[in-house]
PDB file of C-alpha atoms in Angstrom:
ATOM      1  CA  UNK A   1     -26.012 -36.730 -15.470  1.00  0.00           C
ATOM      2  CA  UNK A   2     -26.897 -36.140 -19.142  1.00  0.00           C
ATOM      3  CA  UNK A   3     -24.491 -35.600 -22.036  1.00  0.00           C
ATOM      4  CA  UNK A   4     -25.790 -32.081 -22.648  1.00  0.00           C
ATOM      5  CA  UNK A   5     -24.429 -31.062 -19.192  1.00  0.00           C
ATOM      6  CA  UNK A   6     -20.804 -31.800 -20.226  1.00  0.00           C
ATOM      7  CA  UNK A   7     -20.590 -31.591 -24.001  1.00  0.00           C
ATOM      8  CA  UNK A   8     -18.788 -28.858 -25.909  1.00  0.00           C
ATOM      9  CA  UNK A   9     -21.281 -27.094 -28.144  1.00  0.00           C
ATOM     10  CA  UNK A  10     -18.947 -24.935 -30.238  1.00  0.00           C
ATOM     11  CA  UNK A  11     -17.587 -27.800 -32.305  1.00  0.00           C
ATOM     12  CA  UNK A  12     -14.642 -27.229 -34.591  1.00  0.00           C
ATOM     13  CA  UNK A  13     -15.529 -28.916 -37.920  1.00  0.00           C
ATOM     14  CA  UNK A  14     -14.364 -29.193 -41.490  1.00  0.00           C
ATOM     15  CA  UNK A  15     -16.154 -30.205 -44.660  1.00  0.00           C
ATOM     16  CA  UNK A  16     -15.121 -33.285 -46.583  1.00  0.00           C
ATOM     17  CA  UNK A  17     -13.625 -31.336 -49.459  1.00  0.00           C
ATOM     18  CA  UNK A  18     -11.183 -29.615 -47.135  1.00  0.00           C
ATOM     19  CA  UNK A  19      -7.599 -30.876 -47.497  1.00  0.00           C
ATOM     20  CA  UNK A  20      -5.403 -32.914 -45.265  1.00  0.00           C
ATOM     21  CA  UNK A  21      -3.248 -29.816 -44.911  1.00  0.00           C
ATOM     22  CA  UNK A  22      -6.301 -27.832 -43.709  1.00  0.00           C
ATOM     23  CA  UNK A  23      -6.895 -30.519 -41.024  1.00  0.00           C
ATOM     24  CA  UNK A  24      -3.219 -30.467 -39.963  1.00  0.00           C
ATOM     25  CA  UNK A  25      -3.316 -26.738 -39.483  1.00  0.00           C
ATOM     26  CA  UNK A  26      -6.615 -26.839 -37.603  1.00  0.00           C
ATOM     27  CA  UNK A  27      -5.385 -29.522 -35.212  1.00  0.00           C
ATOM     28  CA  UNK A  28      -2.251 -27.650 -34.517  1.00  0.00           C
ATOM     29  CA  UNK A  29      -3.877 -24.247 -34.177  1.00  0.00           C
ATOM     30  CA  UNK A  30      -6.828 -25.382 -32.006  1.00  0.00           C
ATOM     31  CA  UNK A  31      -4.890 -27.999 -30.028  1.00  0.00           C
ATOM     32  CA  UNK A  32      -7.456 -30.716 -30.628  1.00  0.00           C
ATOM     33  CA  UNK A  33      -7.190 -34.387 -31.519  1.00  0.00           C
ATOM     34  CA  UNK A  34     -10.406 -35.006 -33.513  1.00  0.00           C
ATOM     35  CA  UNK A  35     -12.356 -33.128 -36.193  1.00  0.00           C
ATOM     36  CA  UNK A  36     -15.933 -34.074 -37.109  1.00  0.00           C
ATOM     37  CA  UNK A  37     -16.520 -33.770 -40.858  1.00  0.00           C
ATOM     38  CA  UNK A  38     -19.837 -32.214 -41.871  1.00  0.00           C
ATOM     39  CA  UNK A  39     -21.709 -31.363 -45.032  1.00  0.00           C
ATOM     40  CA  UNK A  40     -23.050 -27.923 -45.846  1.00  0.00           C
ATOM     41  CA  UNK A  41     -26.177 -28.718 -43.845  1.00  0.00           C
ATOM     42  CA  UNK A  42     -24.109 -29.391 -40.679  1.00  0.00           C
ATOM     43  CA  UNK A  43     -24.860 -33.166 -40.893  1.00  0.00           C
ATOM     44  CA  UNK A  44     -22.155 -35.431 -39.674  1.00  0.00           C
ATOM     45  CA  UNK A  45     -20.594 -37.432 -42.541  1.00  0.00           C
ATOM     46  CA  UNK A  46     -17.283 -38.553 -41.002  1.00  0.00           C
ATOM     47  CA  UNK A  47     -14.486 -37.928 -38.519  1.00  0.00           C
ATOM     48  CA  UNK A  48     -10.726 -37.727 -38.531  1.00  0.00           C
ATOM     49  CA  UNK A  49      -8.174 -37.925 -35.757  1.00  0.00           C
ATOM     50  CA  UNK A  50      -4.629 -36.725 -35.408  1.00  0.00           C
ATOM     51  CA  UNK A  51      -3.619 -40.335 -35.940  1.00  0.00           C
ATOM     52  CA  UNK A  52      -5.369 -40.379 -39.272  1.00  0.00           C
ATOM     53  CA  UNK A  53      -3.410 -37.342 -40.244  1.00  0.00           C
ATOM     54  CA  UNK A  54      -0.106 -38.824 -39.193  1.00  0.00           C
ATOM     55  CA  UNK A  55      -0.869 -42.043 -41.117  1.00  0.00           C
ATOM     56  CA  UNK A  56      -1.688 -40.096 -44.237  1.00  0.00           C
ATOM     57  CA  UNK A  57       1.387 -37.770 -44.065  1.00  0.00           C
ATOM     58  CA  UNK A  58       4.718 -38.556 -45.713  1.00  0.00           C
ATOM     59  CA  UNK A  59       7.445 -39.983 -43.411  1.00  0.00           C
ATOM     60  CA  UNK A  60       9.658 -37.388 -41.693  1.00  0.00           C
ATOM     61  CA  UNK A  61      12.517 -38.928 -43.662  1.00  0.00           C
ATOM     62  CA  UNK A  62      10.751 -38.043 -46.936  1.00  0.00           C
ATOM     63  CA  UNK A  63       8.932 -34.907 -45.846  1.00  0.00           C
ATOM     64  CA  UNK A  64       9.511 -33.176 -49.204  1.00  0.00           C
ATOM     65  CA  UNK A  65       8.286 -36.121 -51.234  1.00  0.00           C
ATOM     66  CA  UNK A  66       4.671 -36.562 -52.373  1.00  0.00           C
ATOM     67  CA  UNK A  67       3.660 -33.078 -51.147  1.00  0.00           C
ATOM     68  CA  UNK A  68       0.516 -33.569 -53.266  1.00  0.00           C
ATOM     69  CA  UNK A  69      -0.698 -35.929 -50.492  1.00  0.00           C
ATOM     70  CA  UNK A  70      -1.344 -32.926 -48.276  1.00  0.00           C
ATOM     71  CA  UNK A  71      -3.818 -31.644 -50.884  1.00  0.00           C
ATOM     72  CA  UNK A  72      -5.992 -34.729 -50.860  1.00  0.00           C
ATOM     73  CA  UNK A  73      -9.560 -34.198 -49.633  1.00  0.00           C
ATOM     74  CA  UNK A  74     -10.484 -35.398 -46.135  1.00  0.00           C
ATOM     75  CA  UNK A  75     -13.073 -37.584 -47.745  1.00  0.00           C
ATOM     76  CA  UNK A  76     -10.137 -39.842 -48.775  1.00  0.00           C
ATOM     77  CA  UNK A  77      -9.106 -40.612 -45.205  1.00  0.00           C
ATOM     78  CA  UNK A  78     -11.983 -39.940 -42.925  1.00  0.00           C
ATOM     79  CA  UNK A  79     -13.882 -42.665 -40.992  1.00  0.00           C
ATOM     80  CA  UNK A  80     -17.480 -42.738 -42.175  1.00  0.00           C
ATOM     81  CA  UNK A  81     -19.171 -45.076 -39.726  1.00  0.00           C
ATOM     82  CA  UNK A  82     -19.123 -42.703 -36.799  1.00  0.00           C
ATOM     83  CA  UNK A  83     -20.334 -43.698 -33.384  1.00  0.00           C
ATOM     84  CA  UNK A  84     -22.543 -40.986 -31.996  1.00  0.00           C
ATOM     85  CA  UNK A  85     -24.724 -40.109 -29.009  1.00  0.00           C
ATOM     86  CA  UNK A  86     -27.719 -37.921 -28.267  1.00  0.00           C
ATOM     87  CA  UNK A  87     -27.642 -34.877 -25.929  1.00  0.00           C
ATOM     88  CA  UNK A  88     -30.173 -36.564 -23.631  1.00  0.00           C
ATOM     89  CA  UNK A  89     -28.241 -39.828 -23.325  1.00  0.00           C
ATOM     90  CA  UNK A  90     -26.756 -40.512 -19.901  1.00  0.00           C
ATOM     91  CA  UNK A  91     -23.014 -39.908 -19.409  1.00  0.00           C
ATOM     92  CA  UNK A  92     -22.746 -43.506 -18.031  1.00  0.00           C
ATOM     93  CA  UNK A  93     -24.030 -44.814 -21.363  1.00  0.00           C
ATOM     94  CA  UNK A  94     -21.479 -42.705 -23.230  1.00  0.00           C
ATOM     95  CA  UNK A  95     -18.713 -44.018 -21.017  1.00  0.00           C
ATOM     96  CA  UNK A  96     -19.663 -47.583 -22.115  1.00  0.00           C
ATOM     97  CA  UNK A  97     -19.240 -46.549 -25.729  1.00  0.00           C
ATOM     98  CA  UNK A  98     -15.770 -45.151 -25.070  1.00  0.00           C
ATOM     99  CA  UNK A  99     -14.856 -48.415 -23.277  1.00  0.00           C
ATOM    100  CA  UNK A 100     -16.265 -50.899 -25.701  1.00  0.00           C
ATOM    101  CA  UNK A 101     -15.208 -49.161 -28.950  1.00  0.00           C
ATOM    102  CA  UNK A 102     -11.830 -47.713 -27.797  1.00  0.00           C
ATOM    103  CA  UNK A 103     -12.670 -44.281 -29.162  1.00  0.00           C
ATOM    104  CA  UNK A 104     -11.313 -40.903 -28.179  1.00  0.00           C
ATOM    105  CA  UNK A 105     -14.304 -38.722 -28.835  1.00  0.00           C
ATOM    106  CA  UNK A 106     -18.046 -38.974 -29.284  1.00  0.00           C
ATOM    107  CA  UNK A 107     -19.927 -36.517 -31.603  1.00  0.00           C
ATOM    108  CA  UNK A 108     -23.356 -35.551 -30.295  1.00  0.00           C
ATOM    109  CA  UNK A 109     -26.162 -35.551 -32.871  1.00  0.00           C
ATOM    110  CA  UNK A 110     -29.745 -34.339 -32.582  1.00  0.00           C
ATOM    111  CA  UNK A 111     -32.280 -34.255 -35.468  1.00  0.00           C
ATOM    112  CA  UNK A 112     -29.483 -35.176 -37.863  1.00  0.00           C
ATOM    113  CA  UNK A 113     -27.483 -32.130 -36.830  1.00  0.00           C
ATOM    114  CA  UNK A 114     -24.118 -32.112 -35.110  1.00  0.00           C
ATOM    115  CA  UNK A 115     -24.767 -30.218 -31.827  1.00  0.00           C
ATOM    116  CA  UNK A 116     -21.785 -31.084 -29.676  1.00  0.00           C
ATOM    117  CA  UNK A 117     -18.838 -33.296 -28.902  1.00  0.00           C
ATOM    118  CA  UNK A 118     -17.353 -35.010 -25.805  1.00  0.00           C
ATOM    119  CA  UNK A 119     -13.927 -36.494 -25.425  1.00  0.00           C
ATOM    120  CA  UNK A 120     -12.378 -39.108 -23.211  1.00  0.00           C
ATOM    121  CA  UNK A 121     -10.895 -36.185 -21.167  1.00  0.00           C
ATOM    122  CA  UNK A 122     -14.423 -34.848 -20.577  1.00  0.00           C
ATOM    123  CA  UNK A 123     -15.466 -38.302 -19.289  1.00  0.00           C
ATOM    124  CA  UNK A 124     -12.484 -38.459 -16.975  1.00  0.00           C
ATOM    125  CA  UNK A 125     -13.089 -34.962 -15.558  1.00  0.00           C
ATOM    126  CA  UNK A 126     -16.746 -35.816 -15.060  1.00  0.00           C
ATOM    127  CA  UNK A 127     -15.833 -39.025 -13.186  1.00  0.00           C
ATOM    128  CA  UNK A 128     -13.465 -37.073 -10.913  1.00  0.00           C
ATOM    129  CA  UNK A 129     -16.253 -34.566 -10.134  1.00  0.00           C
ATOM    130  CA  UNK A 130     -18.831 -37.204  -9.558  1.00  0.00           C
ATOM    131  CA  UNK A 131     -16.520 -39.029  -7.135  1.00  0.00           C
ATOM    132  CA  UNK A 132     -15.663 -35.833  -5.356  1.00  0.00           C
ATOM    133  CA  UNK A 133     -11.955 -36.711  -5.732  1.00  0.00           C
ATOM    134  CA  UNK A 134     -11.121 -33.027  -6.556  1.00  0.00           C
ATOM    135  CA  UNK A 135     -12.245 -31.884  -3.099  1.00  0.00           C
ATOM    136  CA  UNK A 136     -10.510 -32.361   0.289  1.00  0.00           C
ATOM    137  CA  UNK A 137     -11.779 -35.749   1.431  1.00  0.00           C
ATOM    138  CA  UNK A 138     -10.866 -39.279   2.491  1.00  0.00           C
ATOM    139  CA  UNK A 139     -11.292 -42.629   0.768  1.00  0.00           C
ATOM    140  CA  UNK A 140     -12.598 -45.546   2.764  1.00  0.00           C
ATOM    141  CA  UNK A 141     -13.189 -49.108   1.415  1.00  0.00           C
ATOM    142  CA  UNK A 142     -15.303 -51.553   3.408  1.00  0.00           C
ATOM    143  CA  UNK A 143     -15.665 -55.273   2.653  1.00  0.00           C
ATOM    144  CA  UNK A 144     -19.291 -56.428   3.287  1.00  0.00           C
ATOM    145  CA  UNK A 145     -21.386 -59.476   2.556  1.00  0.00           C
ATOM    146  CA  UNK A 146     -22.979 -59.417  -0.884  1.00  0.00           C
ATOM    147  CA  UNK A 147     -26.480 -59.142   0.461  1.00  0.00           C
ATOM    148  CA  UNK A 148     -29.185 -56.445   0.451  1.00  0.00           C
ATOM    149  CA  UNK A 149     -28.986 -53.671   3.038  1.00  0.00           C
ATOM    150  CA  UNK A 150     -25.254 -53.449   3.713  1.00  0.00           C
ATOM    151  CA  UNK A 151     -24.837 -50.090   2.015  1.00  0.00           C
ATOM    152  CA  UNK A 152     -27.601 -48.633   4.153  1.00  0.00           C
ATOM    153  CA  UNK A 153     -26.025 -50.123   7.297  1.00  0.00           C
ATOM    154  CA  UNK A 154     -22.608 -48.581   6.663  1.00  0.00           C
ATOM    155  CA  UNK A 155     -24.196 -45.233   5.549  1.00  0.00           C
ATOM    156  CA  UNK A 156     -26.046 -45.071   8.834  1.00  0.00           C
ATOM    157  CA  UNK A 157     -22.714 -45.172  10.694  1.00  0.00           C
ATOM    158  CA  UNK A 158     -21.494 -42.138   8.822  1.00  0.00           C
ATOM    159  CA  UNK A 159     -24.842 -40.393   9.487  1.00  0.00           C
ATOM    160  CA  UNK A 160     -24.708 -41.071  13.207  1.00  0.00           C
ATOM    161  CA  UNK A 161     -21.152 -39.668  13.383  1.00  0.00           C
ATOM    162  CA  UNK A 162     -22.156 -36.720  11.215  1.00  0.00           C
ATOM    163  CA  UNK A 163     -19.520 -37.525   8.523  1.00  0.00           C
ATOM    164  CA  UNK A 164     -20.909 -36.321   5.142  1.00  0.00           C
ATOM    165  CA  UNK A 165     -20.585 -38.826   2.204  1.00  0.00           C
ATOM    166  CA  UNK A 166     -19.434 -37.270  -1.034  1.00  0.00           C
ATOM    167  CA  UNK A 167     -19.789 -40.362  -3.203  1.00  0.00           C
ATOM    168  CA  UNK A 168     -20.130 -44.120  -3.067  1.00  0.00           C
ATOM    169  CA  UNK A 169     -18.977 -46.845  -5.403  1.00  0.00           C
ATOM    170  CA  UNK A 170     -19.757 -50.552  -5.252  1.00  0.00           C
ATOM    171  CA  UNK A 171     -17.445 -53.055  -6.862  1.00  0.00           C
ATOM    172  CA  UNK A 172     -16.886 -56.785  -6.776  1.00  0.00           C
ATOM    173  CA  UNK A 173     -14.627 -58.650  -4.371  1.00  0.00           C
ATOM    174  CA  UNK A 174     -12.633 -61.705  -5.593  1.00  0.00           C
ATOM    175  CA  UNK A 175     -14.925 -63.871  -3.497  1.00  0.00           C
ATOM    176  CA  UNK A 176     -18.458 -63.308  -4.946  1.00  0.00           C
ATOM    177  CA  UNK A 177     -19.979 -63.759  -1.435  1.00  0.00           C
ATOM    178  CA  UNK A 178     -18.612 -60.313  -0.660  1.00  0.00           C
ATOM    179  CA  UNK A 179     -18.464 -56.850  -2.234  1.00  0.00           C
ATOM    180  CA  UNK A 180     -16.599 -53.658  -1.580  1.00  0.00           C
ATOM    181  CA  UNK A 181     -18.160 -50.344  -0.721  1.00  0.00           C
ATOM    182  CA  UNK A 182     -15.878 -47.420  -1.541  1.00  0.00           C
ATOM    183  CA  UNK A 183     -16.884 -44.204   0.238  1.00  0.00           C
ATOM    184  CA  UNK A 184     -15.392 -40.771  -0.250  1.00  0.00           C
ATOM    185  CA  UNK A 185     -16.205 -38.704   2.894  1.00  0.00           C
ATOM    186  CA  UNK A 186     -15.672 -35.121   3.919  1.00  0.00           C
ATOM    187  CA  UNK A 187     -13.070 -35.615   6.635  1.00  0.00           C
ATOM    188  CA  UNK A 188      -9.320 -35.312   6.382  1.00  0.00           C
ATOM    189  CA  UNK A 189      -8.633 -37.694   9.324  1.00  0.00           C
ATOM    190  CA  UNK A 190     -10.781 -40.808   8.871  1.00  0.00           C
ATOM    191  CA  UNK A 191      -9.354 -42.785  11.809  1.00  0.00           C
ATOM    192  CA  UNK A 192     -12.238 -42.134  14.154  1.00  0.00           C
ATOM    193  CA  UNK A 193     -14.954 -43.177  11.694  1.00  0.00           C
ATOM    194  CA  UNK A 194     -12.888 -46.251  10.704  1.00  0.00           C
ATOM    195  CA  UNK A 195     -12.796 -47.375  14.305  1.00  0.00           C
ATOM    196  CA  UNK A 196     -16.588 -46.994  14.501  1.00  0.00           C
ATOM    197  CA  UNK A 197     -17.088 -49.051  11.377  1.00  0.00           C
ATOM    198  CA  UNK A 198     -14.834 -51.837  12.637  1.00  0.00           C
ATOM    199  CA  UNK A 199     -16.588 -51.731  16.058  1.00  0.00           C
ATOM    200  CA  UNK A 200     -19.763 -52.560  14.174  1.00  0.00           C
ATOM    201  CA  UNK A 201     -18.132 -55.741  12.907  1.00  0.00           C
ATOM    202  CA  UNK A 202     -17.095 -54.627   9.426  1.00  0.00           C
ATOM    203  CA  UNK A 203     -13.682 -55.053   7.745  1.00  0.00           C
ATOM    204  CA  UNK A 204     -12.086 -51.826   6.443  1.00  0.00           C
ATOM    205  CA  UNK A 205      -9.667 -52.828   3.684  1.00  0.00           C
ATOM    206  CA  UNK A 206      -8.548 -49.248   2.961  1.00  0.00           C
ATOM    207  CA  UNK A 207      -6.857 -47.422   4.490  1.00  0.00           C
ATOM    208  CA  UNK A 208      -5.170 -50.307   6.246  1.00  0.00           C
ATOM    209  CA  UNK A 209      -4.330 -49.830   9.895  1.00  0.00           C
ATOM    210  CA  UNK A 210      -1.118 -50.998  11.552  1.00  0.00           C
ATOM    211  CA  UNK A 211      -0.623 -54.812  11.519  1.00  0.00           C
TER     212      UNK A 211
END
């Protein structure tokens, strides 16, 4: 999946000579957490977050002091070294940027122009959709040897029993000789297919049956 499939194109922006007060009002009115800062040519020059606004605002115990701070330009508080992505980058690559840099949003730039934005919420919603977790389904985890062909072997069991697979994830097991295959399948009662998997000699670790 590409970023241009999930990004918001109508980006709410401000210019760097706008004031902190302008940004506060925009964040409150639009119910957003980040505002890209652009120049008059719509080129990205910085970004601010609701946290930047809070840090730059007077304490609630001195809310009437230093009111001139609210009139400072955004250029005085914005982050300038902005991490960005391209519309044709993969969503998986964008997810790594969120993870590695602990950021809350990612402006999308093409030909030096701001063309979109994605947030950590967009990434989460996309992950849920890709996993099929938003649809009626069951989650089954199978422990297998960490060798080639095990995914195909388990998938063939689902195929033979005509149980459609919505998504598959592969993740490590504490013992590196094994791995875990996590299937989301289109059945509400997975007990029959679990029995078939275990009859084939595999260990289903979720859902756990009675001891």
